[in-house]
Amino acid sequence: MDVDGRPQSVPVLSRRQKVIYQFTQQNLPACKPVLTPAWVIATFLSLGFIFIPLGLLALVASQSVVEIVDRYDTDCIPEVFRSNKVAFIKDDSIPKNCTRYFKVHKPMKAPIYVYYQLDNYYQNHRRYVKSRNDRQLLYGLRYNDTSSCKPEETNSGLPIVPCGLIAWSLFNDTYRFVRGAGELRINRKNIAWRSDREHKFGKHVYPFNFQNGTLIGGGKLDPTIPLSDQEDLIVWMRTAALPSFRKLYGKIEEDLEENDVIEANLFNYYNSYSFGGKKKLVLSTSSWLGGKNDFLGFAYVAVGSSCILVALFFILFHVKNPRPYGI
């Protein structure tokens, strides 16, 4: 009723308005679980019984991966240059070829992934990570602002494509494998993420004025191949978060049998000696969980075991000091 005694109409709320009204007035139904001892103990036991089998499965998958790891940066230096490795790697007149042998101790099923591993290499350094230009990688010379690429933005007054320290320091060691009398072919296609190839590197962008200065950093790029097809560069440009990392070099699509002797012919070009880095060659199979990594399995087992121990502690505490509900 209004002040004059006449009936007042009540506004009809829409469904959306009703929901908003209930939310603003805190009239929505709420779940208020009561953590009784039985619920807490059952929850911890369930977590333990779930996590421990998952951790064991992860460990089994990791142990099924076969790896061959060979550090070659020291052994591929001639004896006379062992005391001055930097002088060796910078002298272009000295051959950099090196031959390594290793034996396959367990059968390795294809595909066998070939990685190069670098240690003590901080790709996550802020100045290094920022020294790139993603628009230039996608549009090339149509995008002229290369100020973010300092100190490798221009050379002789012309822009560098791709610019920046990341591209400038491209890894350039090469590998070739021989088993018996035949060469093991390395497939170097599709080693980069598809999203990177199609959306981050231009299909009509070609290297320009790259590694033409007096200070050469790493590998060179073929100026006749667009950046979207230079997968070595694409893999390298995805910077690593940790100072020890692996990057995919290629895939061997043949099985290796037990006791096979593999001859690795490599060229030791990359200068990791100036900063005390290490270089390793890695051959690895994979499992349903990926490469060899025991951390995930141990983490699941540790968390599951901790949950069960906590549940047992609560059981003993509840038996010794029972407390009726509501007190």
Coordinates of C-alpha atoms in Angstrom, one line a residue:
M1 CA 0.0 0.0 0.0
D2 CA 1.2 3.5 -0.7
V3 CA 0.7 6.6 1.6
D4 CA -2.8 7.1 0.1
G5 CA -3.9 3.6 0.9
R6 CA -3.8 2.4 -2.7
P7 CA -2.3 -1.0 -3.5
Q8 CA 1.3 -0.8 -4.9
S9 CA 2.4 -3.1 -7.6
V10 CA 5.4 -5.4 -6.9
P11 CA 8.0 -5.4 -9.7
V12 CA 8.6 -8.7 -11.4
L13 CA 12.2 -9.7 -11.5
S14 CA 13.7 -11.6 -14.4
R15 CA 15.6 -14.8 -13.9
R16 CA 18.9 -13.0 -14.3
Q17 CA 17.9 -10.2 -11.8
K18 CA 16.9 -12.9 -9.3
V19 CA 20.3 -14.6 -9.6
I20 CA 22.0 -11.2 -9.1
Y21 CA 19.8 -10.4 -6.2
Q22 CA 20.5 -13.7 -4.5
F23 CA 24.2 -13.3 -5.0
T24 CA 24.3 -9.7 -3.7
Q25 CA 22.2 -10.6 -0.7
Q26 CA 24.2 -13.8 0.0
N27 CA 21.1 -16.0 -0.3
L28 CA 22.8 -18.6 -2.6
P29 CA 23.0 -22.2 -1.2
A30 CA 26.5 -22.9 0.1
C31 CA 28.4 -26.1 0.9
K32 CA 29.7 -26.2 4.4
P33 CA 31.6 -29.5 4.8
V34 CA 32.3 -30.7 8.4
L35 CA 35.8 -32.1 8.7
T36 CA 35.2 -35.0 11.0
P37 CA 38.1 -37.3 11.9
A38 CA 36.8 -40.0 9.7
W39 CA 36.6 -37.7 6.7
V40 CA 40.1 -36.3 7.2
I41 CA 41.7 -39.8 7.6
A42 CA 39.8 -41.1 4.6
T43 CA 40.9 -38.2 2.5
F44 CA 44.6 -38.6 3.3
L45 CA 44.5 -42.4 2.8
S46 CA 42.8 -41.9 -0.6
L47 CA 45.4 -39.4 -1.7
G48 CA 48.2 -41.8 -0.6
F49 CA 46.6 -44.8 -2.4
I50 CA 46.3 -42.7 -5.6
F51 CA 49.6 -40.9 -5.6
I52 CA 51.9 -43.9 -4.8
P53 CA 50.8 -46.1 -7.8
L54 CA 51.0 -43.1 -10.1
G55 CA 54.5 -42.4 -8.9
L56 CA 55.6 -46.0 -9.4
L57 CA 54.1 -46.0 -12.9
A58 CA 56.1 -42.8 -13.6
L59 CA 59.3 -44.3 -12.3
V60 CA 58.8 -47.5 -14.4
A61 CA 58.2 -45.3 -17.5
S62 CA 61.3 -43.3 -16.8
Q63 CA 63.5 -46.3 -16.2
S64 CA 62.3 -47.8 -19.6
V65 CA 63.9 -44.9 -21.4
V66 CA 67.4 -45.7 -22.8
E67 CA 69.9 -42.9 -22.9
I68 CA 73.5 -42.5 -24.2
V69 CA 75.2 -39.3 -22.9
D70 CA 78.6 -38.3 -24.1
R71 CA 80.5 -35.2 -23.1
Y72 CA 82.8 -34.2 -25.9
D73 CA 83.8 -30.6 -25.3
T74 CA 87.1 -31.5 -23.6
D75 CA 88.1 -34.7 -25.5
C76 CA 87.6 -33.0 -28.8
I77 CA 90.3 -30.5 -28.1
P78 CA 93.8 -31.4 -29.3
E79 CA 96.3 -32.1 -26.5
V80 CA 98.4 -29.0 -27.3
F81 CA 95.4 -26.7 -26.9
R82 CA 94.0 -28.2 -23.7
S83 CA 95.5 -25.3 -21.7
N84 CA 94.0 -22.6 -24.1
K85 CA 90.7 -23.9 -25.4
V86 CA 89.4 -20.5 -26.3
A87 CA 92.3 -19.9 -28.7
F88 CA 91.6 -23.3 -30.3
I89 CA 87.9 -22.6 -30.9
K90 CA 88.5 -19.1 -32.3
D91 CA 91.2 -20.2 -34.7
D92 CA 89.4 -21.0 -38.0
S93 CA 92.5 -22.5 -39.5
I94 CA 92.5 -25.5 -37.1
P95 CA 90.2 -28.4 -38.1
K96 CA 87.3 -28.9 -35.7
N97 CA 86.2 -32.4 -36.7
C98 CA 86.2 -35.1 -34.0
T99 CA 85.2 -38.7 -33.9
R100 CA 83.6 -40.4 -30.9
Y101 CA 82.5 -44.0 -30.3
F102 CA 80.0 -45.4 -28.0
K103 CA 78.3 -48.8 -27.5
V104 CA 74.6 -49.4 -27.2
H105 CA 74.0 -51.4 -24.0
K106 CA 70.2 -51.8 -24.4
P107 CA 68.0 -52.0 -27.5
M108 CA 66.8 -48.6 -28.6
K109 CA 63.5 -48.5 -30.5
A110 CA 62.9 -45.8 -33.1
P111 CA 62.4 -42.9 -33.0
I112 CA 65.7 -42.1 -31.2
Y113 CA 66.0 -38.5 -30.3
V114 CA 69.3 -36.7 -30.8
Y115 CA 69.8 -33.8 -28.4
Y116 CA 72.7 -31.4 -27.6
Q117 CA 73.0 -30.5 -24.0
L118 CA 74.6 -27.3 -22.7
D119 CA 75.5 -26.8 -19.0
N120 CA 76.3 -23.5 -17.3
Y121 CA 74.6 -21.6 -20.1
Y122 CA 72.2 -19.0 -18.8
Q123 CA 69.7 -18.5 -21.6
N124 CA 67.3 -17.1 -18.9
H125 CA 69.5 -14.0 -18.3
R126 CA 67.2 -10.9 -18.6
R127 CA 69.4 -9.1 -21.1
Y128 CA 69.8 -12.2 -23.3
V129 CA 66.0 -13.0 -23.2
K130 CA 65.0 -9.5 -24.2
S131 CA 67.5 -9.3 -27.1
R132 CA 65.0 -10.3 -29.8
N133 CA 62.1 -8.9 -31.9
D134 CA 59.2 -11.2 -32.4
R135 CA 57.5 -8.9 -34.9
Q136 CA 60.6 -8.9 -37.0
L137 CA 60.8 -12.7 -36.9
L138 CA 57.2 -12.7 -38.3
Y139 CA 57.3 -9.7 -40.7
G140 CA 61.0 -9.3 -41.6
L141 CA 62.2 -6.0 -43.0
R142 CA 58.7 -4.6 -43.0
Y143 CA 59.2 -4.0 -39.3
N144 CA 62.2 -1.7 -38.9
D145 CA 62.3 -1.1 -35.2
T146 CA 65.1 -3.3 -33.9
S147 CA 66.0 -1.3 -30.8
S148 CA 65.1 -4.2 -28.5
C149 CA 67.8 -6.3 -30.2
K150 CA 70.8 -4.3 -28.9
P151 CA 73.7 -4.9 -29.3
E152 CA 73.0 -7.0 -32.4
E153 CA 70.3 -4.8 -34.1
T154 CA 72.2 -3.4 -37.1
N155 CA 75.4 -3.9 -39.0
S156 CA 77.0 -1.4 -41.4
G157 CA 73.9 0.7 -41.0
L158 CA 71.6 -2.0 -42.2
P159 CA 69.1 -4.0 -40.0
I160 CA 69.9 -7.6 -39.1
V161 CA 67.4 -10.3 -39.7
P162 CA 67.0 -12.1 -37.3
C163 CA 68.4 -9.6 -34.9
G164 CA 69.3 -10.0 -31.2
L165 CA 71.7 -12.0 -29.1
I166 CA 69.6 -15.2 -29.1
A167 CA 69.8 -15.6 -32.9
W168 CA 73.4 -14.3 -32.9
S169 CA 74.5 -17.1 -30.5
L170 CA 72.9 -19.9 -32.5
F171 CA 74.3 -23.4 -31.7
N172 CA 76.3 -24.7 -34.7
D173 CA 77.9 -28.0 -33.7
T174 CA 77.0 -30.7 -36.2
Y175 CA 76.6 -34.5 -35.8
R176 CA 76.8 -37.5 -38.1
F177 CA 76.4 -41.1 -37.1
V178 CA 77.6 -44.3 -38.7
R179 CA 76.8 -47.9 -37.7
G180 CA 78.9 -50.5 -39.3
A181 CA 79.2 -49.6 -42.9
G182 CA 76.1 -47.6 -43.1
E183 CA 75.2 -44.1 -42.1
L184 CA 72.4 -43.5 -39.7
R185 CA 70.2 -40.8 -41.3
I186 CA 69.1 -38.0 -39.0
N187 CA 65.7 -36.5 -39.7
R188 CA 65.9 -32.8 -39.0
K189 CA 62.3 -32.0 -40.0
N190 CA 59.5 -31.2 -37.5
I191 CA 61.9 -30.8 -34.6
A192 CA 60.3 -27.4 -33.7
W193 CA 56.9 -26.8 -32.3
R194 CA 54.3 -26.5 -35.0
S195 CA 52.8 -23.4 -33.5
D196 CA 56.2 -21.7 -33.6
R197 CA 56.8 -22.6 -37.3
E198 CA 53.4 -21.4 -38.4
H199 CA 52.6 -18.4 -36.2
K200 CA 55.9 -17.0 -34.9
F201 CA 58.4 -17.2 -37.8
G202 CA 57.5 -15.7 -41.2
K203 CA 57.1 -17.9 -44.3
H204 CA 58.4 -15.1 -46.5
V205 CA 61.0 -13.7 -44.1
Y206 CA 64.6 -14.5 -45.1
P207 CA 67.9 -14.0 -43.2
F208 CA 69.5 -10.7 -44.1
N209 CA 72.8 -9.2 -43.1
F210 CA 73.2 -12.0 -40.5
Q211 CA 76.6 -12.8 -39.0
N212 CA 78.3 -10.3 -41.4
G213 CA 80.1 -8.3 -38.7
T214 CA 83.6 -8.7 -37.3
L215 CA 82.3 -10.6 -34.2
I216 CA 80.8 -13.9 -35.2
G217 CA 78.6 -15.5 -32.5
G218 CA 77.4 -18.9 -33.5
G219 CA 75.9 -20.6 -36.6
K220 CA 75.0 -18.9 -39.8
L221 CA 71.7 -19.2 -41.7
D222 CA 71.0 -19.9 -45.3
P223 CA 69.7 -16.7 -46.8
T224 CA 67.6 -18.6 -49.4
I225 CA 65.5 -20.5 -46.8
P226 CA 62.7 -18.6 -44.9
L227 CA 62.8 -18.5 -41.1
S228 CA 59.8 -20.7 -40.8
D229 CA 61.8 -23.6 -42.3
Q230 CA 65.0 -22.9 -40.3
E231 CA 64.0 -25.2 -37.5
D232 CA 67.5 -25.1 -35.8
L233 CA 66.9 -21.5 -35.2
I234 CA 63.3 -22.0 -34.1
V235 CA 64.4 -24.6 -31.5
W236 CA 67.2 -22.3 -30.3
M237 CA 65.0 -19.2 -30.0
R238 CA 62.8 -21.0 -27.4
T239 CA 65.0 -20.1 -24.5
A240 CA 65.6 -22.5 -21.6
A241 CA 64.6 -21.6 -18.0
L242 CA 67.5 -23.4 -16.3
P243 CA 71.3 -23.2 -16.9
S244 CA 71.5 -26.9 -17.9
F245 CA 69.2 -27.8 -20.8
R246 CA 68.8 -30.0 -23.9
K247 CA 67.6 -29.0 -27.3
L248 CA 66.4 -31.4 -30.0
Y249 CA 68.9 -31.7 -32.9
G250 CA 67.0 -34.4 -34.9
K251 CA 65.6 -38.0 -34.9
I252 CA 67.0 -41.3 -35.9
E253 CA 64.2 -43.4 -37.4
E254 CA 66.0 -46.8 -37.1
D255 CA 66.2 -49.2 -34.3
L256 CA 69.6 -49.7 -32.5
E257 CA 70.3 -53.2 -31.3
E258 CA 72.2 -54.2 -28.1
N259 CA 76.0 -54.1 -28.6
D260 CA 75.9 -51.9 -31.7
V261 CA 78.9 -49.6 -31.9
I262 CA 78.0 -46.1 -33.1
E263 CA 80.6 -43.8 -34.6
A264 CA 79.8 -40.2 -34.1
N265 CA 81.5 -37.7 -36.5
L266 CA 81.0 -34.2 -35.1
F267 CA 82.3 -30.7 -35.7
N268 CA 83.2 -28.9 -32.5
Y269 CA 82.4 -25.3 -33.6
Y270 CA 80.5 -23.8 -30.7
N271 CA 82.4 -21.7 -28.3
S272 CA 81.3 -22.8 -24.8
Y273 CA 84.8 -22.5 -23.4
S274 CA 84.7 -18.7 -22.9
F275 CA 82.2 -19.0 -20.1
G276 CA 83.1 -22.5 -18.7
G277 CA 80.2 -24.3 -20.3
K278 CA 79.9 -28.0 -21.1
K279 CA 78.7 -29.7 -24.2
K280 CA 77.1 -33.2 -24.4
L281 CA 75.7 -35.3 -27.1
V282 CA 72.6 -37.3 -26.1
L283 CA 70.8 -40.2 -27.8
S284 CA 67.5 -41.0 -26.1
T285 CA 64.3 -43.0 -26.6
S286 CA 61.0 -41.9 -25.1
S287 CA 58.1 -43.4 -23.1
W288 CA 54.4 -42.5 -22.8
L289 CA 55.5 -40.0 -20.2
G290 CA 58.3 -38.4 -22.3
G291 CA 62.0 -38.6 -21.7
K292 CA 64.0 -39.8 -18.7
N293 CA 63.0 -37.9 -15.6
D294 CA 62.8 -39.6 -12.2
F295 CA 61.8 -36.5 -10.3
L296 CA 58.0 -36.7 -11.1
G297 CA 57.9 -40.3 -9.9
F298 CA 59.8 -39.7 -6.7
A299 CA 57.6 -36.6 -6.0
Y300 CA 54.4 -38.6 -6.4
V301 CA 55.7 -41.4 -4.1
A302 CA 56.9 -38.9 -1.5
V303 CA 53.6 -37.0 -1.4
G304 CA 51.6 -40.3 -1.3
S305 CA 53.8 -41.7 1.5
S306 CA 53.5 -38.4 3.5
C307 CA 49.7 -38.6 3.2
I308 CA 49.6 -42.1 4.5
L309 CA 51.9 -41.3 7.4
V310 CA 49.7 -38.3 8.3
A311 CA 46.6 -40.5 8.1
L312 CA 48.2 -43.1 10.4
F313 CA 49.2 -40.3 12.9
F314 CA 45.6 -39.0 12.9
I315 CA 44.3 -42.6 13.5
L316 CA 46.6 -43.1 16.5
F317 CA 45.8 -39.7 17.9
H318 CA 42.0 -40.2 17.5
V319 CA 42.2 -43.7 19.1
K320 CA 44.2 -42.4 22.0
N321 CA 42.2 -39.2 22.5
P322 CA 38.7 -39.7 21.1
R323 CA 36.5 -36.7 20.9
P324 CA 32.7 -36.9 20.3
Y325 CA 31.3 -34.9 17.5
G326 CA 30.1 -31.4 18.4
I327 CA 32.3 -31.1 21.5

